[in-house]
Short mmCIF file of N, CA, C and O in Angstrom, two decimals:
data_model
loop_
_atom_site.label_atom_id
_atom_site.label_comp_id
_atom_site.label_asym_id
_atom_site.label_seq_id
_atom_site.Cartn_x
_atom_site.Cartn_y
_atom_site.Cartn_z
N VAL A 1 -14.39 11.33 -4.69
CA VAL A 1 -13.16 12.09 -4.54
C VAL A 1 -12.00 11.11 -4.27
O VAL A 1 -12.12 10.23 -3.39
N ILE A 2 -10.94 11.25 -5.00
CA ILE A 2 -9.76 10.41 -4.81
C ILE A 2 -8.97 10.89 -3.63
O ILE A 2 -8.63 12.08 -3.51
N PRO A 3 -8.64 10.00 -2.67
CA PRO A 3 -7.78 10.38 -1.55
C PRO A 3 -6.40 10.79 -2.06
O PRO A 3 -5.94 10.20 -3.03
N PRO A 4 -5.80 11.78 -1.46
CA PRO A 4 -4.46 12.20 -1.92
C PRO A 4 -3.46 11.11 -1.59
O PRO A 4 -3.61 10.37 -0.66
N GLY A 5 -2.41 11.02 -2.42
CA GLY A 5 -1.32 10.11 -2.14
C GLY A 5 -0.94 9.28 -3.34
O GLY A 5 -1.32 9.59 -4.47
N ASP A 6 -0.20 8.24 -3.08
CA ASP A 6 0.26 7.31 -4.13
C ASP A 6 -0.91 6.39 -4.48
O ASP A 6 -1.47 5.74 -3.62
N ILE A 7 -1.23 6.34 -5.78
CA ILE A 7 -2.38 5.53 -6.21
C ILE A 7 -1.89 4.44 -7.17
O ILE A 7 -1.09 4.68 -8.05
N SER A 8 -2.45 3.25 -6.98
CA SER A 8 -2.18 2.12 -7.86
C SER A 8 -3.53 1.55 -8.31
O SER A 8 -4.30 1.05 -7.49
N CYS A 9 -3.83 1.62 -9.59
CA CYS A 9 -5.02 1.08 -10.17
C CYS A 9 -4.72 -0.20 -10.92
O CYS A 9 -3.76 -0.24 -11.73
N VAL A 10 -5.48 -1.23 -10.67
CA VAL A 10 -5.24 -2.52 -11.32
C VAL A 10 -6.17 -2.77 -12.46
O VAL A 10 -5.90 -3.60 -13.31
N ASP A 11 -7.28 -2.07 -12.55
CA ASP A 11 -8.20 -2.15 -13.65
C ASP A 11 -9.12 -0.92 -13.58
O ASP A 11 -8.89 0.00 -12.77
N ALA A 12 -10.16 -0.86 -14.39
CA ALA A 12 -11.00 0.30 -14.42
C ALA A 12 -11.82 0.53 -13.17
O ALA A 12 -12.27 1.63 -12.89
N LEU A 13 -11.96 -0.51 -12.35
CA LEU A 13 -12.77 -0.43 -11.15
C LEU A 13 -11.99 -0.44 -9.85
O LEU A 13 -12.39 0.12 -8.86
N THR A 14 -10.85 -1.15 -9.84
CA THR A 14 -10.13 -1.43 -8.59
C THR A 14 -8.86 -0.58 -8.47
O THR A 14 -8.04 -0.57 -9.38
N GLY A 15 -8.74 0.09 -7.33
CA GLY A 15 -7.54 0.88 -7.10
C GLY A 15 -7.25 1.01 -5.62
O GLY A 15 -8.10 0.73 -4.77
N PHE A 16 -6.03 1.41 -5.29
CA PHE A 16 -5.59 1.60 -3.93
C PHE A 16 -4.88 2.94 -3.79
O PHE A 16 -4.20 3.37 -4.74
N SER A 17 -5.02 3.57 -2.63
CA SER A 17 -4.37 4.86 -2.42
C SER A 17 -3.84 4.88 -0.98
O SER A 17 -4.51 4.47 -0.04
N TRP A 18 -2.60 5.36 -0.85
CA TRP A 18 -1.97 5.54 0.45
C TRP A 18 -1.51 7.01 0.51
O TRP A 18 -0.83 7.45 -0.36
N ASN A 19 -1.90 7.69 1.58
CA ASN A 19 -1.66 9.11 1.62
C ASN A 19 -0.30 9.51 2.16
O ASN A 19 -0.06 10.67 2.45
N GLY A 20 0.57 8.56 2.40
CA GLY A 20 1.90 8.88 2.94
C GLY A 20 1.88 8.88 4.47
O GLY A 20 2.94 8.94 5.10
N GLY A 21 0.69 8.78 5.08
CA GLY A 21 0.58 8.68 6.52
C GLY A 21 0.01 7.32 6.85
O GLY A 21 0.39 6.31 6.29
N GLU A 22 -0.99 7.31 7.73
CA GLU A 22 -1.55 6.04 8.16
C GLU A 22 -2.79 5.66 7.35
O GLU A 22 -3.29 4.55 7.47
N ALA A 23 -3.32 6.53 6.51
CA ALA A 23 -4.56 6.27 5.78
C ALA A 23 -4.29 5.49 4.52
O ALA A 23 -3.46 5.86 3.70
N PHE A 24 -5.00 4.38 4.40
CA PHE A 24 -4.90 3.49 3.22
C PHE A 24 -6.31 3.23 2.74
O PHE A 24 -7.18 2.89 3.54
N TYR A 25 -6.54 3.39 1.43
CA TYR A 25 -7.90 3.27 0.92
C TYR A 25 -7.94 2.35 -0.29
O TYR A 25 -6.96 2.18 -0.99
N SER A 26 -9.12 1.76 -0.51
CA SER A 26 -9.35 0.97 -1.74
C SER A 26 -10.66 1.36 -2.34
O SER A 26 -11.57 1.83 -1.66
N THR A 27 -10.76 1.21 -3.65
CA THR A 27 -12.00 1.39 -4.37
C THR A 27 -12.26 0.19 -5.24
O THR A 27 -11.35 -0.43 -5.75
N ARG A 28 -13.54 -0.17 -5.38
CA ARG A 28 -13.97 -1.26 -6.23
C ARG A 28 -14.98 -0.82 -7.23
O ARG A 28 -15.55 -1.61 -7.96
N ASP A 29 -15.16 0.53 -7.30
CA ASP A 29 -16.18 1.07 -8.21
C ASP A 29 -15.62 2.22 -9.05
O ASP A 29 -16.32 3.16 -9.39
N GLY A 30 -14.36 2.12 -9.40
CA GLY A 30 -13.75 3.12 -10.26
C GLY A 30 -13.52 4.48 -9.60
O GLY A 30 -13.39 5.48 -10.27
N GLY A 31 -13.48 4.49 -8.28
CA GLY A 31 -13.19 5.73 -7.53
C GLY A 31 -14.40 6.50 -7.11
O GLY A 31 -14.29 7.56 -6.53
N LEU A 32 -15.62 6.00 -7.33
CA LEU A 32 -16.82 6.67 -6.85
C LEU A 32 -16.84 6.68 -5.34
O LEU A 32 -17.23 7.69 -4.72
N THR A 33 -16.45 5.59 -4.73
CA THR A 33 -16.35 5.53 -3.27
C THR A 33 -15.00 4.90 -2.92
O THR A 33 -14.47 4.09 -3.66
N TRP A 34 -14.49 5.29 -1.75
CA TRP A 34 -13.24 4.75 -1.22
C TRP A 34 -13.45 4.21 0.17
O TRP A 34 -14.13 4.87 0.98
N THR A 35 -12.92 3.03 0.44
CA THR A 35 -13.03 2.40 1.75
C THR A 35 -11.68 2.50 2.47
O THR A 35 -10.66 2.15 1.90
N SER A 36 -11.75 2.96 3.71
CA SER A 36 -10.53 3.05 4.53
C SER A 36 -10.17 1.67 5.06
O SER A 36 -11.02 0.93 5.58
N LEU A 37 -8.89 1.28 4.89
CA LEU A 37 -8.39 0.01 5.42
C LEU A 37 -7.41 0.30 6.53
O LEU A 37 -6.79 1.35 6.55
N THR A 38 -7.30 -0.63 7.48
CA THR A 38 -6.34 -0.50 8.55
C THR A 38 -5.33 -1.63 8.45
O THR A 38 -5.58 -2.74 8.89
N PRO A 39 -4.20 -1.41 7.79
CA PRO A 39 -3.19 -2.45 7.60
C PRO A 39 -2.52 -2.79 8.95
O PRO A 39 -2.60 -2.06 9.91
N ASN A 40 -1.80 -3.92 8.94
CA ASN A 40 -1.15 -4.39 10.16
C ASN A 40 0.25 -3.81 10.39
O ASN A 40 0.97 -4.28 11.25
N LEU A 41 0.63 -2.77 9.64
CA LEU A 41 1.91 -2.13 9.91
C LEU A 41 1.77 -0.64 9.72
O LEU A 41 0.89 -0.15 8.98
N ASP A 42 2.60 0.09 10.39
CA ASP A 42 2.59 1.56 10.35
C ASP A 42 3.63 2.01 9.32
O ASP A 42 4.82 1.88 9.51
N LEU A 43 3.13 2.55 8.21
CA LEU A 43 4.03 3.07 7.20
C LEU A 43 4.03 4.60 7.18
O LEU A 43 4.48 5.20 6.20
N SER A 44 3.54 5.22 8.22
CA SER A 44 3.42 6.66 8.22
C SER A 44 4.76 7.32 7.98
O SER A 44 5.79 6.95 8.55
N ASP A 45 4.78 8.25 7.05
CA ASP A 45 5.95 9.09 6.71
C ASP A 45 7.11 8.30 6.08
O ASP A 45 8.16 8.86 5.91
N SER A 46 6.93 7.02 5.80
CA SER A 46 8.07 6.30 5.19
C SER A 46 7.68 5.55 3.92
O SER A 46 8.54 4.86 3.35
N LEU A 47 6.45 5.69 3.45
CA LEU A 47 6.07 5.00 2.21
C LEU A 47 6.69 5.70 1.02
O LEU A 47 6.52 6.91 0.82
N ASN A 48 7.40 4.93 0.20
CA ASN A 48 7.97 5.48 -1.04
C ASN A 48 7.02 5.23 -2.21
O ASN A 48 6.88 6.11 -3.05
N CYS A 49 6.42 4.04 -2.28
CA CYS A 49 5.49 3.75 -3.35
C CYS A 49 4.72 2.48 -3.07
O CYS A 49 5.14 1.67 -2.24
N ILE A 50 3.56 2.34 -3.71
CA ILE A 50 2.81 1.11 -3.66
C ILE A 50 2.53 0.69 -5.09
O ILE A 50 2.43 1.52 -5.99
N GLU A 51 2.35 -0.63 -5.29
CA GLU A 51 2.01 -1.11 -6.62
C GLU A 51 1.23 -2.41 -6.45
O GLU A 51 1.65 -3.30 -5.70
N PHE A 52 0.05 -2.48 -7.06
CA PHE A 52 -0.77 -3.68 -7.03
C PHE A 52 -0.88 -4.24 -8.42
O PHE A 52 -0.92 -3.51 -9.42
N VAL A 53 -0.91 -5.57 -8.52
CA VAL A 53 -1.04 -6.25 -9.82
C VAL A 53 -2.46 -6.79 -10.02
O VAL A 53 -2.84 -7.10 -11.16
N ASP A 54 -3.20 -6.93 -8.95
CA ASP A 54 -4.61 -7.31 -8.98
C ASP A 54 -5.26 -6.84 -7.71
O ASP A 54 -4.63 -6.14 -6.94
N ALA A 55 -6.51 -7.25 -7.47
CA ALA A 55 -7.23 -6.75 -6.32
C ALA A 55 -6.70 -7.26 -4.99
O ALA A 55 -7.00 -6.74 -3.92
N SER A 56 -5.82 -8.28 -5.04
CA SER A 56 -5.27 -8.89 -3.80
C SER A 56 -3.80 -8.65 -3.58
O SER A 56 -3.37 -8.35 -2.51
N ILE A 57 -3.01 -8.77 -4.66
CA ILE A 57 -1.54 -8.80 -4.53
C ILE A 57 -0.93 -7.42 -4.82
O ILE A 57 -1.16 -6.84 -5.88
N GLY A 58 -0.12 -6.97 -3.85
CA GLY A 58 0.57 -5.69 -4.03
C GLY A 58 1.82 -5.63 -3.18
O GLY A 58 2.09 -6.50 -2.36
N TRP A 59 2.62 -4.59 -3.46
CA TRP A 59 3.88 -4.37 -2.77
C TRP A 59 3.96 -2.93 -2.26
O TRP A 59 3.43 -2.04 -2.91
N ALA A 60 4.67 -2.74 -1.19
CA ALA A 60 4.93 -1.38 -0.66
C ALA A 60 6.45 -1.29 -0.41
O ALA A 60 7.04 -2.18 0.16
N LEU A 61 7.03 -0.21 -0.90
CA LEU A 61 8.42 0.06 -0.66
C LEU A 61 8.53 1.19 0.32
O LEU A 61 7.92 2.27 0.11
N THR A 62 9.22 0.97 1.43
CA THR A 62 9.29 1.94 2.52
C THR A 62 10.71 2.26 2.89
O THR A 62 11.65 1.55 2.52
N GLY A 63 10.87 3.31 3.65
CA GLY A 63 12.18 3.69 4.17
C GLY A 63 12.28 5.21 4.20
O GLY A 63 11.81 5.89 3.30
N PRO A 64 12.86 5.74 5.27
CA PRO A 64 13.06 7.19 5.33
C PRO A 64 13.86 7.67 4.12
O PRO A 64 14.85 7.06 3.73
N PHE A 65 13.39 8.71 3.49
CA PHE A 65 14.00 9.22 2.26
C PHE A 65 15.46 9.55 2.39
O PHE A 65 16.24 9.39 1.44
N ASP A 66 15.94 9.99 3.53
CA ASP A 66 17.31 10.42 3.69
C ASP A 66 18.20 9.38 4.38
O ASP A 66 19.38 9.69 4.67
N SER A 67 17.68 8.15 4.58
CA SER A 67 18.46 7.18 5.34
C SER A 67 19.23 6.19 4.46
O SER A 67 20.19 5.57 4.92
N GLY A 68 18.80 5.98 3.25
CA GLY A 68 19.40 4.97 2.39
C GLY A 68 18.91 3.56 2.68
O GLY A 68 19.35 2.60 2.10
N LEU A 69 18.01 3.42 3.66
CA LEU A 69 17.46 2.14 4.04
C LEU A 69 16.13 1.90 3.30
O LEU A 69 15.34 2.83 3.13
N THR A 70 15.86 0.64 2.90
CA THR A 70 14.63 0.33 2.20
C THR A 70 14.09 -1.00 2.69
O THR A 70 14.85 -1.93 2.93
N TRP A 71 12.76 -1.05 2.81
CA TRP A 71 12.06 -2.28 3.16
C TRP A 71 11.01 -2.55 2.13
O TRP A 71 10.34 -1.63 1.64
N LEU A 72 10.82 -3.83 1.77
CA LEU A 72 9.82 -4.24 0.80
C LEU A 72 8.82 -5.13 1.51
O LEU A 72 9.20 -6.09 2.17
N TYR A 73 7.54 -4.78 1.35
CA TYR A 73 6.44 -5.56 1.96
C TYR A 73 5.53 -6.06 0.85
O TYR A 73 5.41 -5.42 -0.22
N GLN A 74 4.85 -7.18 1.09
CA GLN A 74 3.88 -7.70 0.17
C GLN A 74 2.56 -7.96 0.88
O GLN A 74 2.54 -8.40 2.03
N THR A 75 1.46 -7.74 0.17
CA THR A 75 0.15 -8.12 0.63
C THR A 75 -0.49 -9.08 -0.36
O THR A 75 -0.21 -9.02 -1.56
N ARG A 76 -1.25 -10.04 0.16
CA ARG A 76 -1.97 -10.99 -0.67
C ARG A 76 -3.46 -10.95 -0.40
O ARG A 76 -4.22 -11.77 -0.85
N ASP A 77 -3.88 -9.93 0.41
CA ASP A 77 -5.30 -9.83 0.76
C ASP A 77 -5.80 -8.37 0.57
O ASP A 77 -6.61 -7.89 1.34
N GLY A 78 -5.32 -7.72 -0.45
CA GLY A 78 -5.81 -6.39 -0.76
C GLY A 78 -5.39 -5.29 0.18
O GLY A 78 -6.04 -4.26 0.31
N GLY A 79 -4.30 -5.52 0.92
CA GLY A 79 -3.76 -4.48 1.81
C GLY A 79 -4.12 -4.57 3.24
O GLY A 79 -3.70 -3.75 4.05
N ALA A 80 -4.87 -5.60 3.61
CA ALA A 80 -5.24 -5.74 5.03
C ALA A 80 -4.05 -6.17 5.87
O ALA A 80 -3.81 -5.66 6.98
N THR A 81 -3.25 -7.12 5.37
CA THR A 81 -2.05 -7.58 6.06
C THR A 81 -0.86 -7.50 5.14
O THR A 81 -0.97 -7.75 3.94
N TRP A 82 0.33 -7.21 5.69
CA TRP A 82 1.57 -7.06 4.92
C TRP A 82 2.63 -7.92 5.53
O TRP A 82 2.77 -8.02 6.74
N THR A 83 3.48 -8.51 4.69
CA THR A 83 4.61 -9.32 5.10
C THR A 83 5.88 -8.68 4.63
O THR A 83 5.99 -8.35 3.44
N GLN A 84 6.83 -8.54 5.50
CA GLN A 84 8.13 -7.97 5.12
C GLN A 84 8.93 -8.99 4.34
O GLN A 84 9.15 -10.11 4.77
N LEU A 85 9.37 -8.58 3.13
CA LEU A 85 10.18 -9.46 2.26
C LEU A 85 11.68 -9.10 2.33
O LEU A 85 12.51 -10.00 2.33
N VAL A 86 11.98 -7.83 2.32
CA VAL A 86 13.38 -7.36 2.28
C VAL A 86 13.49 -6.15 3.22
O VAL A 86 12.70 -5.24 3.09
N PRO A 87 14.49 -6.05 4.10
CA PRO A 87 15.38 -7.16 4.45
C PRO A 87 14.58 -8.27 5.16
O PRO A 87 13.58 -7.96 5.80
N GLN A 88 15.03 -9.48 5.05
CA GLN A 88 14.33 -10.56 5.69
C GLN A 88 14.51 -10.50 7.19
O GLN A 88 15.57 -10.21 7.67
N GLU A 89 13.43 -10.76 7.86
CA GLU A 89 13.45 -10.74 9.35
C GLU A 89 14.14 -11.97 9.88
O GLU A 89 14.13 -13.02 9.33
#
């Protein structure tokens, strides 16, 4: 069962899903099973989209929908840790 939310698939086997809250999942078997990940930042209620280019590298765009503010984060370890890129800290 695919977890609800924004899904980014990088190939036939590997994909990531974020439900718009705190739940973040990955699959390595084409969606037959999903593993819950606990990232190092809280994106609950502010995730606009996620996009991965391979099993390790991805980006998350966040910000309250009605605020006009946007933050860009990058992961290089499959979503376990995220680094803020924009605005720069």
